[in-house]
mmCIF file of C-alpha atoms in Angstrom:
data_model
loop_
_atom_site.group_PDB
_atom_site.id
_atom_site.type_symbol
_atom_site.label_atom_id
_atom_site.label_comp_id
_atom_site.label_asym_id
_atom_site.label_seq_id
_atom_site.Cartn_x
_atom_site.Cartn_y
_atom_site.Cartn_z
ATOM 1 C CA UNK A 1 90.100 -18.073 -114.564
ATOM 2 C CA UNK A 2 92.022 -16.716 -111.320
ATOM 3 C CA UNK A 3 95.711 -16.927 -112.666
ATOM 4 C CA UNK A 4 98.475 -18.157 -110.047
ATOM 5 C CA UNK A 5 101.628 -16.004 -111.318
ATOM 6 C CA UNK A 6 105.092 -17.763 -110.382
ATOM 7 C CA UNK A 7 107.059 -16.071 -112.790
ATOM 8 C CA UNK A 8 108.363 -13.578 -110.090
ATOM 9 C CA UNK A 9 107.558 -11.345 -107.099
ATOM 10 C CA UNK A 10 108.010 -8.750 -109.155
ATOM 11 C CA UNK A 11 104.409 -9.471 -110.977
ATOM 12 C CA UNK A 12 102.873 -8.967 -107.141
ATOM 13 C CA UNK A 13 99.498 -6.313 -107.849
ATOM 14 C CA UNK A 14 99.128 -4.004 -105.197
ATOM 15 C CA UNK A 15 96.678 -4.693 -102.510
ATOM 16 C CA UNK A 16 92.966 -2.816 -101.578
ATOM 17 C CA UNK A 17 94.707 -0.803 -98.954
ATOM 18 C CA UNK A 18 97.437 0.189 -101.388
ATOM 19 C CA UNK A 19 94.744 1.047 -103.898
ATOM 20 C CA UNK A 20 92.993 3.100 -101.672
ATOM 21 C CA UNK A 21 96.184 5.040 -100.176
ATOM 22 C CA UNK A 22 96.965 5.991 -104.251
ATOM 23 C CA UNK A 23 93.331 7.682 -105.201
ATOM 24 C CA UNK A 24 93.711 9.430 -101.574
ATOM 25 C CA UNK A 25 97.134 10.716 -101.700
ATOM 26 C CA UNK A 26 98.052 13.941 -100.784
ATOM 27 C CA UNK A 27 100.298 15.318 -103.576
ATOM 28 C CA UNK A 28 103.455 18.080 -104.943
ATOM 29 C CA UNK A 29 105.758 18.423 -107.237
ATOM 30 C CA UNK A 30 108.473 16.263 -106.294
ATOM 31 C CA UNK A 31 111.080 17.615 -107.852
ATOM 32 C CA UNK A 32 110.440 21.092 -106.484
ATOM 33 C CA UNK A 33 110.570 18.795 -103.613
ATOM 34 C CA UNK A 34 106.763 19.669 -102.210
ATOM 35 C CA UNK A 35 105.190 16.567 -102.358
ATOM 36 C CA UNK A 36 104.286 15.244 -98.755
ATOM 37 C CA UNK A 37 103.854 11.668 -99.520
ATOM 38 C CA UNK A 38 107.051 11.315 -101.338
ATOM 39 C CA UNK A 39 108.559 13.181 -98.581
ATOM 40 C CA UNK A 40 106.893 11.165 -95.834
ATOM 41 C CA UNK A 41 108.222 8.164 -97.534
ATOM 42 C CA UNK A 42 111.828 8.791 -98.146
ATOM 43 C CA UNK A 43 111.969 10.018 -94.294
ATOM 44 C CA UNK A 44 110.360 6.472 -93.464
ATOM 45 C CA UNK A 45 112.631 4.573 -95.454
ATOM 46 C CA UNK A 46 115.795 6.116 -94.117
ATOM 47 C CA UNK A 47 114.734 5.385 -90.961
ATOM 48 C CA UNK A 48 113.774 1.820 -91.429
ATOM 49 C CA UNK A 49 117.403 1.523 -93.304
ATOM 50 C CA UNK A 50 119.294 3.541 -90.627
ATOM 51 C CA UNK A 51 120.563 5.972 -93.163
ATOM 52 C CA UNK A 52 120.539 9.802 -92.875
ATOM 53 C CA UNK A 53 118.589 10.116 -95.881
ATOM 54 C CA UNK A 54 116.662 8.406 -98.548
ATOM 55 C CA UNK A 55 115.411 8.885 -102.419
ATOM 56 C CA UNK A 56 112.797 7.649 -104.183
ATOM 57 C CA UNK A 57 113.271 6.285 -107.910
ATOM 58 C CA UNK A 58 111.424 4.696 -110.403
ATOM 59 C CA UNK A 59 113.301 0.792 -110.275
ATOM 60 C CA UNK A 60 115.895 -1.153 -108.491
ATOM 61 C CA UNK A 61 117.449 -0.833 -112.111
ATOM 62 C CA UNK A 62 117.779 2.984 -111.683
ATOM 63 C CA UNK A 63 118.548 2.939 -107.824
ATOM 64 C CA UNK A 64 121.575 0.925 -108.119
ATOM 65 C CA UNK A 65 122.742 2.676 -111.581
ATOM 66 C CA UNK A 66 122.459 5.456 -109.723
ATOM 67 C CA UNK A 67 124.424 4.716 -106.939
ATOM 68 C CA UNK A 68 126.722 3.416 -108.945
ATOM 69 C CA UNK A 69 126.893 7.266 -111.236
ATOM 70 C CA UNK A 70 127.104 8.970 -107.912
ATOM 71 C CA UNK A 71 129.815 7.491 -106.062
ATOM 72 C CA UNK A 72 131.962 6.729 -109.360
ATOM 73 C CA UNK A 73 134.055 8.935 -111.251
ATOM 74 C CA UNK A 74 134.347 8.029 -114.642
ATOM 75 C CA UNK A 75 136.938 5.017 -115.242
ATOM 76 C CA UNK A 76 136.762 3.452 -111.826
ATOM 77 C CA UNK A 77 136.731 0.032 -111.090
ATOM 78 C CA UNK A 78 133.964 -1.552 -109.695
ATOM 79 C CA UNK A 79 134.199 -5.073 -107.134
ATOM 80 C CA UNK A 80 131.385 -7.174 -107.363
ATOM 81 C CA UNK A 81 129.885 -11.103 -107.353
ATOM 82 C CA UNK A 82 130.395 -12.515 -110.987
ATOM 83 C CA UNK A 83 126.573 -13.751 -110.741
ATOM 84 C CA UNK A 84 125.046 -10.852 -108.881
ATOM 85 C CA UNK A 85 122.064 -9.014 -110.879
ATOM 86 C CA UNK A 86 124.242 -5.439 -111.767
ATOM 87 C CA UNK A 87 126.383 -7.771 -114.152
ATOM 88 C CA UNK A 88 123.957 -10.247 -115.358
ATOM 89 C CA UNK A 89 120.332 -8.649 -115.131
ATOM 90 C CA UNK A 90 121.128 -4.474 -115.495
ATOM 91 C CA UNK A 91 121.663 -4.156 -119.447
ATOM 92 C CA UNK A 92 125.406 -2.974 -119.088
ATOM 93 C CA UNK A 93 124.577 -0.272 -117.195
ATOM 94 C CA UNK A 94 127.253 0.446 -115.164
ATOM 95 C CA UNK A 95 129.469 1.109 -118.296
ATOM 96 C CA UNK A 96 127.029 3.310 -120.010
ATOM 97 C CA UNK A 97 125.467 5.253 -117.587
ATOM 98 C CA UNK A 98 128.594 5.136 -115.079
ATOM 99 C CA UNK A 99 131.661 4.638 -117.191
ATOM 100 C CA UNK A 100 132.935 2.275 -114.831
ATOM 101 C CA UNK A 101 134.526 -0.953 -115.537
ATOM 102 C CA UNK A 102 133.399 -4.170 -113.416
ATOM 103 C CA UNK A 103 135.739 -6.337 -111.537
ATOM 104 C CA UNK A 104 134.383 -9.358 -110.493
ATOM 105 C CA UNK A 105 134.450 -12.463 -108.518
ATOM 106 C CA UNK A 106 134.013 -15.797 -108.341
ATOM 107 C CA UNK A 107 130.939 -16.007 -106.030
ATOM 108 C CA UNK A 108 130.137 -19.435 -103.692
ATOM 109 C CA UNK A 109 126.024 -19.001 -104.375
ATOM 110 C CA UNK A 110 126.283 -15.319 -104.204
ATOM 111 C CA UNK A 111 129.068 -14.818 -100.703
ATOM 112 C CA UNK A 112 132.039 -13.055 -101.864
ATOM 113 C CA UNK A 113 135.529 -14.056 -99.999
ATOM 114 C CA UNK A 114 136.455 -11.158 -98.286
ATOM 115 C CA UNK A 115 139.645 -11.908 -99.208
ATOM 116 C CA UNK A 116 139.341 -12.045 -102.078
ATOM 117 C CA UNK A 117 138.144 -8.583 -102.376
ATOM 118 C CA UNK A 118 140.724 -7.275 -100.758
ATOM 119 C CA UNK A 119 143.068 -8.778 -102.627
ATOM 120 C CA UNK A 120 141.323 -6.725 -105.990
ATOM 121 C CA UNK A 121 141.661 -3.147 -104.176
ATOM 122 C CA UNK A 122 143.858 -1.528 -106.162
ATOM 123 C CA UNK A 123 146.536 -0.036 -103.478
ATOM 124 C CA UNK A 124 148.899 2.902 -104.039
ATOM 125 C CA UNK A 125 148.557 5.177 -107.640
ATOM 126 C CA UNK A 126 150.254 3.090 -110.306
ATOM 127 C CA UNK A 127 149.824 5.216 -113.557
ATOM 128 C CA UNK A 128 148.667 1.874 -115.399
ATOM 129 C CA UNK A 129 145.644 1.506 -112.765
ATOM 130 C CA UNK A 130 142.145 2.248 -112.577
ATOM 131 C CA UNK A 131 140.906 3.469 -109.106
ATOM 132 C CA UNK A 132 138.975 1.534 -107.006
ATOM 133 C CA UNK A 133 135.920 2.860 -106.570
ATOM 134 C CA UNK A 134 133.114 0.869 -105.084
ATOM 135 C CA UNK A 135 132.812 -2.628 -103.687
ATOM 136 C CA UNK A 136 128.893 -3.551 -104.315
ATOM 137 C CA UNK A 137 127.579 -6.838 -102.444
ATOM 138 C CA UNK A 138 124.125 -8.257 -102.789
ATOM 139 C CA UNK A 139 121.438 -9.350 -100.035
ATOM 140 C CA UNK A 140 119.107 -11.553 -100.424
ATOM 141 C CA UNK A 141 120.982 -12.381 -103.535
ATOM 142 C CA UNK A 142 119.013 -13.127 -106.844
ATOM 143 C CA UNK A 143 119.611 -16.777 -106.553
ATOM 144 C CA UNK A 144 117.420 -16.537 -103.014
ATOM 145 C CA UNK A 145 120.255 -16.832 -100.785
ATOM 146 C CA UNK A 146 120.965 -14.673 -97.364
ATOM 147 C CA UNK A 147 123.996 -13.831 -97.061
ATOM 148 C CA UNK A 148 126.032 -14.472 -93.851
ATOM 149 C CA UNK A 149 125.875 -11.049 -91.247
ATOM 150 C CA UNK A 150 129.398 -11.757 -90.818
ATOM 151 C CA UNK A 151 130.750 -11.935 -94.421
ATOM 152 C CA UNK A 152 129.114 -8.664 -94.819
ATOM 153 C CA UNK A 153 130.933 -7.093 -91.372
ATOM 154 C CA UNK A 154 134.584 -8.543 -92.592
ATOM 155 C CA UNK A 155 134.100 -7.321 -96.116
ATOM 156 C CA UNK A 156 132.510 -3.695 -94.401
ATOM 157 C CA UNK A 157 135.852 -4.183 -92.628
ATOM 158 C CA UNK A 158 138.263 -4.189 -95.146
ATOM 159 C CA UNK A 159 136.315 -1.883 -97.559
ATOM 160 C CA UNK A 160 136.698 1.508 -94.365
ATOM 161 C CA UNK A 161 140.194 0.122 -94.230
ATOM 162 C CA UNK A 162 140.963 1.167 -97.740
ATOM 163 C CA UNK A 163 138.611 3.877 -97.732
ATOM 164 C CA UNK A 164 136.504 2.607 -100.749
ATOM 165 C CA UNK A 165 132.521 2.808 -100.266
ATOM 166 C CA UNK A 166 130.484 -0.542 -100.183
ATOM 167 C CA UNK A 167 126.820 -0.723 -101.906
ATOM 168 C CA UNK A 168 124.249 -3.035 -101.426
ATOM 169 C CA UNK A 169 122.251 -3.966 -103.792
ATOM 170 C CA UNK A 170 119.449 -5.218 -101.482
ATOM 171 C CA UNK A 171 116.375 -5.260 -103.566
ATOM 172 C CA UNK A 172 114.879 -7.828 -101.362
ATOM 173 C CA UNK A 173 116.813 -7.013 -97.992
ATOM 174 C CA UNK A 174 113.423 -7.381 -95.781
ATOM 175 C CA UNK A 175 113.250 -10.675 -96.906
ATOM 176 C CA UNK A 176 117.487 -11.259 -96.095
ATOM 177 C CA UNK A 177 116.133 -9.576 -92.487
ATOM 178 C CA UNK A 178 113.292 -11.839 -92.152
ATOM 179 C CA UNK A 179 115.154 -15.101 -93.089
ATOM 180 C CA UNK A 180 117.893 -14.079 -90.742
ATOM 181 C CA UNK A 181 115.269 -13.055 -87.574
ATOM 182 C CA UNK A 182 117.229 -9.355 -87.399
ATOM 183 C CA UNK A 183 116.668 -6.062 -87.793
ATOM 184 C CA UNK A 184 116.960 -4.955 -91.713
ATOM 185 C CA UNK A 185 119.831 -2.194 -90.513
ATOM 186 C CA UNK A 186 121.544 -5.506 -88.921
ATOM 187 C CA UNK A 187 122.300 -5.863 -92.306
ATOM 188 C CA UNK A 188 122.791 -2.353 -93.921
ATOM 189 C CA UNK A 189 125.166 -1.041 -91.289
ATOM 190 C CA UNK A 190 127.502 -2.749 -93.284
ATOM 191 C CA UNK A 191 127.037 -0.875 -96.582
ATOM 192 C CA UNK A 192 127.211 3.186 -97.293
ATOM 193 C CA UNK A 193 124.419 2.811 -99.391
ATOM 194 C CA UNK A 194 121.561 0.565 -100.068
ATOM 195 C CA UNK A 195 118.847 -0.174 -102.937
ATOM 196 C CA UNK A 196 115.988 -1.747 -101.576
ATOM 197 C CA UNK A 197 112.435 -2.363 -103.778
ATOM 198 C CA UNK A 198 109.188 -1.471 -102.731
ATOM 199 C CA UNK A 199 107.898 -3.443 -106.109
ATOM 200 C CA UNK A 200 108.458 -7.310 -105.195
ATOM 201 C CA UNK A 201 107.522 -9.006 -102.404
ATOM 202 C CA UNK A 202 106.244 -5.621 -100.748
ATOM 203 C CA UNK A 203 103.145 -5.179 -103.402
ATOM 204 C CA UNK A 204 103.487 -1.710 -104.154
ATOM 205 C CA UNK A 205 103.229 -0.808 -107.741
ATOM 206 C CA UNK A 206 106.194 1.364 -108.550
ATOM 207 C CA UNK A 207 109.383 2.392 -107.302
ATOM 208 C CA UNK A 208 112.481 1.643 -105.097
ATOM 209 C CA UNK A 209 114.593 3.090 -102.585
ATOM 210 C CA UNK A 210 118.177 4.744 -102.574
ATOM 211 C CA UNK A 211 119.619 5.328 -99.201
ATOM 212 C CA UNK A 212 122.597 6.563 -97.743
ATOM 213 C CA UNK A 213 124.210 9.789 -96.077
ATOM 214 C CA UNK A 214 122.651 12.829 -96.659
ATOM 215 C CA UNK A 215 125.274 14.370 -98.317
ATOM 216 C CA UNK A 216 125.319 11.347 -100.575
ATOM 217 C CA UNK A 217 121.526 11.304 -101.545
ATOM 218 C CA UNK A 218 122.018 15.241 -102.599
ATOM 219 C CA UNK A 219 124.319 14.253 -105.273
ATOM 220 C CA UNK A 220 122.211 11.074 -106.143
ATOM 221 C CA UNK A 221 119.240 13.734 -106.086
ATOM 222 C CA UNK A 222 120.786 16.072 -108.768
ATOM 223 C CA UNK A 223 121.914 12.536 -110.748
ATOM 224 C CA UNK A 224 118.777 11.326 -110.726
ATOM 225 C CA UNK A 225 117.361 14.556 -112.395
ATOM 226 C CA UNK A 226 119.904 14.277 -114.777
ATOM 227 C CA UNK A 227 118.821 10.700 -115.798
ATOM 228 C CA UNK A 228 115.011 11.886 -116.083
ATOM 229 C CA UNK A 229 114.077 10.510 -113.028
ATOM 230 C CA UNK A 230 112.945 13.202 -111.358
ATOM 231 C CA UNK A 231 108.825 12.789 -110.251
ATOM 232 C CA UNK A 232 106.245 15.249 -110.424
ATOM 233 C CA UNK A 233 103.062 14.566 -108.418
ATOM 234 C CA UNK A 234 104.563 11.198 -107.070
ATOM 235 C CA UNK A 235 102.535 11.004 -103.956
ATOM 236 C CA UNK A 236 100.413 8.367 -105.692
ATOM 237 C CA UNK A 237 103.104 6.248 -106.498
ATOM 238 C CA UNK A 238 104.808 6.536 -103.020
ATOM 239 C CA UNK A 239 101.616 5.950 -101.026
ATOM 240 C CA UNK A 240 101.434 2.172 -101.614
ATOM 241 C CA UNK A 241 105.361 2.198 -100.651
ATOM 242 C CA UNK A 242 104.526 3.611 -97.308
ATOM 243 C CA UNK A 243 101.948 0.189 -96.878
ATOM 244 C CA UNK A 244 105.021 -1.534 -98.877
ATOM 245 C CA UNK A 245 107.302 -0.753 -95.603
ATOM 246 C CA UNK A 246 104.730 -0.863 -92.760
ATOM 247 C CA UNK A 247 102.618 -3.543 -93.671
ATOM 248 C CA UNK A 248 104.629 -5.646 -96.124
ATOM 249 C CA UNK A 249 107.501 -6.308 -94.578
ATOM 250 C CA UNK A 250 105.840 -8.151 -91.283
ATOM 251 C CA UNK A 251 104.076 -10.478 -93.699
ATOM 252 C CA UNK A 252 107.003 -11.934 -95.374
ATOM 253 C CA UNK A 253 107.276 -15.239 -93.454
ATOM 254 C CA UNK A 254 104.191 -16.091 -94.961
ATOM 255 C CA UNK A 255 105.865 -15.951 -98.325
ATOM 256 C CA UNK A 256 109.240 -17.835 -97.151
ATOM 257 C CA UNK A 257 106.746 -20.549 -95.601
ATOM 258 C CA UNK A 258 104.976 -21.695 -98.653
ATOM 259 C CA UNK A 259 108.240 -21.440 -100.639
ATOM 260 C CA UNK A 260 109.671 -23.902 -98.163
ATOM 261 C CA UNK A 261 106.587 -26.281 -98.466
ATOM 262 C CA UNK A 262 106.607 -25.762 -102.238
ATOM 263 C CA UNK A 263 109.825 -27.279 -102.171
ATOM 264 C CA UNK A 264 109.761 -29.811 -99.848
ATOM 265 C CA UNK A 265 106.891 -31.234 -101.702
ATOM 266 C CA UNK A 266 108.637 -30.810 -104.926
ATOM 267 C CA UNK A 267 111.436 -32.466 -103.318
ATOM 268 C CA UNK A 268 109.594 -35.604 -102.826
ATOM 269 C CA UNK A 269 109.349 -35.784 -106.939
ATOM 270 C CA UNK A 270 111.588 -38.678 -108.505
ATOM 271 C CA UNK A 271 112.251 -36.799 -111.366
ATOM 272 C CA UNK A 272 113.008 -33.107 -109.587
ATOM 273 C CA UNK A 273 116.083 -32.267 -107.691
ATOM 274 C CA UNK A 274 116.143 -29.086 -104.717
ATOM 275 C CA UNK A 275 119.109 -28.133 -102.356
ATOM 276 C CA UNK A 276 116.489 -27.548 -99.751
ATOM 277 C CA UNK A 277 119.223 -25.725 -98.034
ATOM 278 C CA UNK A 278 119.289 -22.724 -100.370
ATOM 279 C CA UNK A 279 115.850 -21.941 -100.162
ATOM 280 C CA UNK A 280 116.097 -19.004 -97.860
ATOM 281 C CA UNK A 281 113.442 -16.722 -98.745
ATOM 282 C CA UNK A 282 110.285 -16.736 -101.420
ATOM 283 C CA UNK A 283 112.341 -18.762 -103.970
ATOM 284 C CA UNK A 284 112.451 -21.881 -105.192
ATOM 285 C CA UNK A 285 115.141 -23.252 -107.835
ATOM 286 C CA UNK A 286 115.225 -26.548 -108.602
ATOM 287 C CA UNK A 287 116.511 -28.902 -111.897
ATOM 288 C CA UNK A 288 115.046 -31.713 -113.549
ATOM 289 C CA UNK A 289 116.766 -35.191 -113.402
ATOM 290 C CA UNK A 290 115.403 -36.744 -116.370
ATOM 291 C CA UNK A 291 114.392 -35.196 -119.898
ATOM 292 C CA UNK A 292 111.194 -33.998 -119.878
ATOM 293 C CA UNK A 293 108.684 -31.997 -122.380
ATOM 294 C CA UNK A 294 109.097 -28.660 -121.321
ATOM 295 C CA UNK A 295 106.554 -27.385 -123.986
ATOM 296 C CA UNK A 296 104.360 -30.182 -122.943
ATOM 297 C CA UNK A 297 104.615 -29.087 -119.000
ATOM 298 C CA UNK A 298 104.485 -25.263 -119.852
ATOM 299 C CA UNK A 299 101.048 -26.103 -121.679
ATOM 300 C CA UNK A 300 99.766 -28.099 -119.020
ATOM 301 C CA UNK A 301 100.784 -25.456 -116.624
ATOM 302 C CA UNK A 302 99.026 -22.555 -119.023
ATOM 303 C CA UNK A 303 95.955 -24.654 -118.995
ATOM 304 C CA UNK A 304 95.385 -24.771 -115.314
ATOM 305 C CA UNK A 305 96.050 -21.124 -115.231
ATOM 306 C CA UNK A 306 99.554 -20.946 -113.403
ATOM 307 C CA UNK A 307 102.222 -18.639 -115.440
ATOM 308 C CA UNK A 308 105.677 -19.868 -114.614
ATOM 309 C CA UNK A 309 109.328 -19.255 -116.479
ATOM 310 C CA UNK A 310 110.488 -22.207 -118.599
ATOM 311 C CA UNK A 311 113.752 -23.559 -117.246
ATOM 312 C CA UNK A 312 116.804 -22.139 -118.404
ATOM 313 C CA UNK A 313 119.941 -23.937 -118.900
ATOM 314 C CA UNK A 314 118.246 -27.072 -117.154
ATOM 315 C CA UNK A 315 117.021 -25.304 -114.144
ATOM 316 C CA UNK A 316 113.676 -23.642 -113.165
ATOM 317 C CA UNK A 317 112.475 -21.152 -110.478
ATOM 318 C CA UNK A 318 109.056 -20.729 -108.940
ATOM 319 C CA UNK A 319 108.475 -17.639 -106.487
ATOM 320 C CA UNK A 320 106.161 -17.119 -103.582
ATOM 321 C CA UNK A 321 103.888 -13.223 -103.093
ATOM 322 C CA UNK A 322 101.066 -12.116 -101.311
ATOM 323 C CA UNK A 323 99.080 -13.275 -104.230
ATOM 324 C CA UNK A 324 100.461 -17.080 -103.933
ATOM 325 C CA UNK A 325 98.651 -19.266 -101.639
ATOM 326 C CA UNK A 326 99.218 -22.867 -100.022
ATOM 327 C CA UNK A 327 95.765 -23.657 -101.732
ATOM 328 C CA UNK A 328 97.497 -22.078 -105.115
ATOM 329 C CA UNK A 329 100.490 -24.247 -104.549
ATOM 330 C CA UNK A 330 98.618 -27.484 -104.472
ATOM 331 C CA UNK A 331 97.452 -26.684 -107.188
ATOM 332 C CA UNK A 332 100.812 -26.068 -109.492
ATOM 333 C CA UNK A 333 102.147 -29.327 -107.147
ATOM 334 C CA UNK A 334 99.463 -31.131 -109.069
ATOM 335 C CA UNK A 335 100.654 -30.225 -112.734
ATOM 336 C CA UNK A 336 103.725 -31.131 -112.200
ATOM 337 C CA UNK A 337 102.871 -34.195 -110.370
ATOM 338 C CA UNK A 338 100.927 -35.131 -113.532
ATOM 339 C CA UNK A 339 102.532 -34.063 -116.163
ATOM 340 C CA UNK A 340 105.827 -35.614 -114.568
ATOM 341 C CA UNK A 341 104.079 -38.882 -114.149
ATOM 342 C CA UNK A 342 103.090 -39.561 -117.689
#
């Protein structure tokens, strides 16, 4: 049986090219810094991000821990979304790798008020205060929302203003770029830093990207050793990521289009309820309106090959990849067509 694999874009297998580029690479020891590929890539990347430099790690995990570690001194206060994936999805990270504490805020489906973020800064050296020092935003968010350009300018704004650094977690930022019809550094002009992956919706098998000024990615360099990141023959890992950012990235609509069919069609359920207006890129959440089996729908779903998440806390999410097709869609469409019509 050919599965379908819903769970996430982050189960995406990397394509024949990508296959081919790893047994061909060209390789070095990366942390003596002498691998081309790895080298090749990270100048790529930077470029792409419009960022003086760029580093390549092993997870979007790592990249924004790290960013985190490196602009952070020890006891710092971090500003971020109260749903955004460094506090809910990143294992406490920020106060055991970092030492940082986390401030957060009440997010509207991921957009921080800029206001309200200015309004956390702490101002002037009170002896009772931590220092602010980072304001991380997220884009596409993990709920698959784009955040507005201009909520990320204003915050950008205030954040030189008060001469704290802004990160952005944007682990699926070609897909904010394609949803918004801009240029990805549209987008990261408003952050020092950025964290994009290389491992969802772009295919390739390992790794992410940390990018930022070059004096910045030296220290992030040196912290990433520290951590244990630091590769050796990488090249066949960072390959794929060069197809990830070339060839990837202009295919994305593809992905956003069948998530927007998936849910239109899903919409038309009596049972199932979708705010077809926050379906921006490859994701689809949606809840149920009625009780329903979930074991009974999760078995029905196993049994015509299709892996999907259970819902969680009454809602359930469905993602579109290069490996999802509108012929694979009909068919999930038809389980729960089924199974909801019983």
């Amino acid at each position: 049986m050919q599965w379908i694999d819903m769970r996430s874009d982050t189960v995406t297998q990397p394509t024949q090219a990508m296959r081919h580029a790893m047994a061909h690479a060209v390789v070095g020891d990366d942390v003596y810094g002498d691998d081309p590929t790895v080298v090749e890539l990270e100048a790529l990347a930077a470029r792409l991000l419009g960022k003086q430099a760029a580093l390549f790690v092993p997870t979007g995990n790592f990249g924004n821990q790290l960013a985190i570690f490196t602009h952070c001194q020890r006891g710092n206060e971090v500003i971020l979304g109260d749903d955004c994936h460094i506090v809910w999805h990143e294992t406490g990270g920020a106060a055991v790798i970092g030492g940082v504490q986390l401030r957060t805020i009440t997010s509207n489906k991921g957009v921080l008020d800029p206001d309200e973020i200015e309004a956390r800064i702490r101002v002037g050296q009170d002896v009772h205060w931590p220092k602010t020092g980072l304001i991380c935003l997220e884009n596409a968010h993990s709920n698959g929302r784009v955040i507005p350009l201009d909520i990320m300018q204003r915050t950008a704004d205030i954040a030189r203003r008060h001469g704290v650094p802004v990160h952005l977690d944007g682990a699926r930022v070609f897909n904010a770029a394609t949803y918004l019809g801009c240029n990805v550094q549209d987008i990261t002009r408003h952050a020092d830093t950025v964290m994009c992956c290389l491992s969802k919706g772009l295919a390739a098998p390992v790794g992410s990207i940390l990018a930022g000024s070059a004096e910045f990615i030296a220290r992030a360099r040196y912290n990433r050793k520290l951590l244990g990141g630091g590769w050796r023959q990488a090249g066949v890992l960072a390959a794929p990521g060069l197809l990830a950012l070339t060839e990837m990235t202009q295919r994305l609509a593809e992905d956003h289009a069948n998530a927007r069919y998936l849910a239109e069609q899903l919409a038309g359920m009596p049972c199932i309820e979708v705010d077809l207006d926050d379906v921006h890129i490859n994701m689809v959440w949606f809840r149920f309106l009625a009780d329903i089996d979930v074991s009974e729908l999760m078995a029905a779903l196993a049994a015509a090959g299709i892996k999907v998440n259970p819902p969680e806390a009454g809602r359930m999410r469905l993602v579109t990849h290069w490996q999802v097709s509108r012929e694979a869609i009909d068919r999930v469409l038809e389980v729960f067509q089924r199974v909801l019509s019983d």
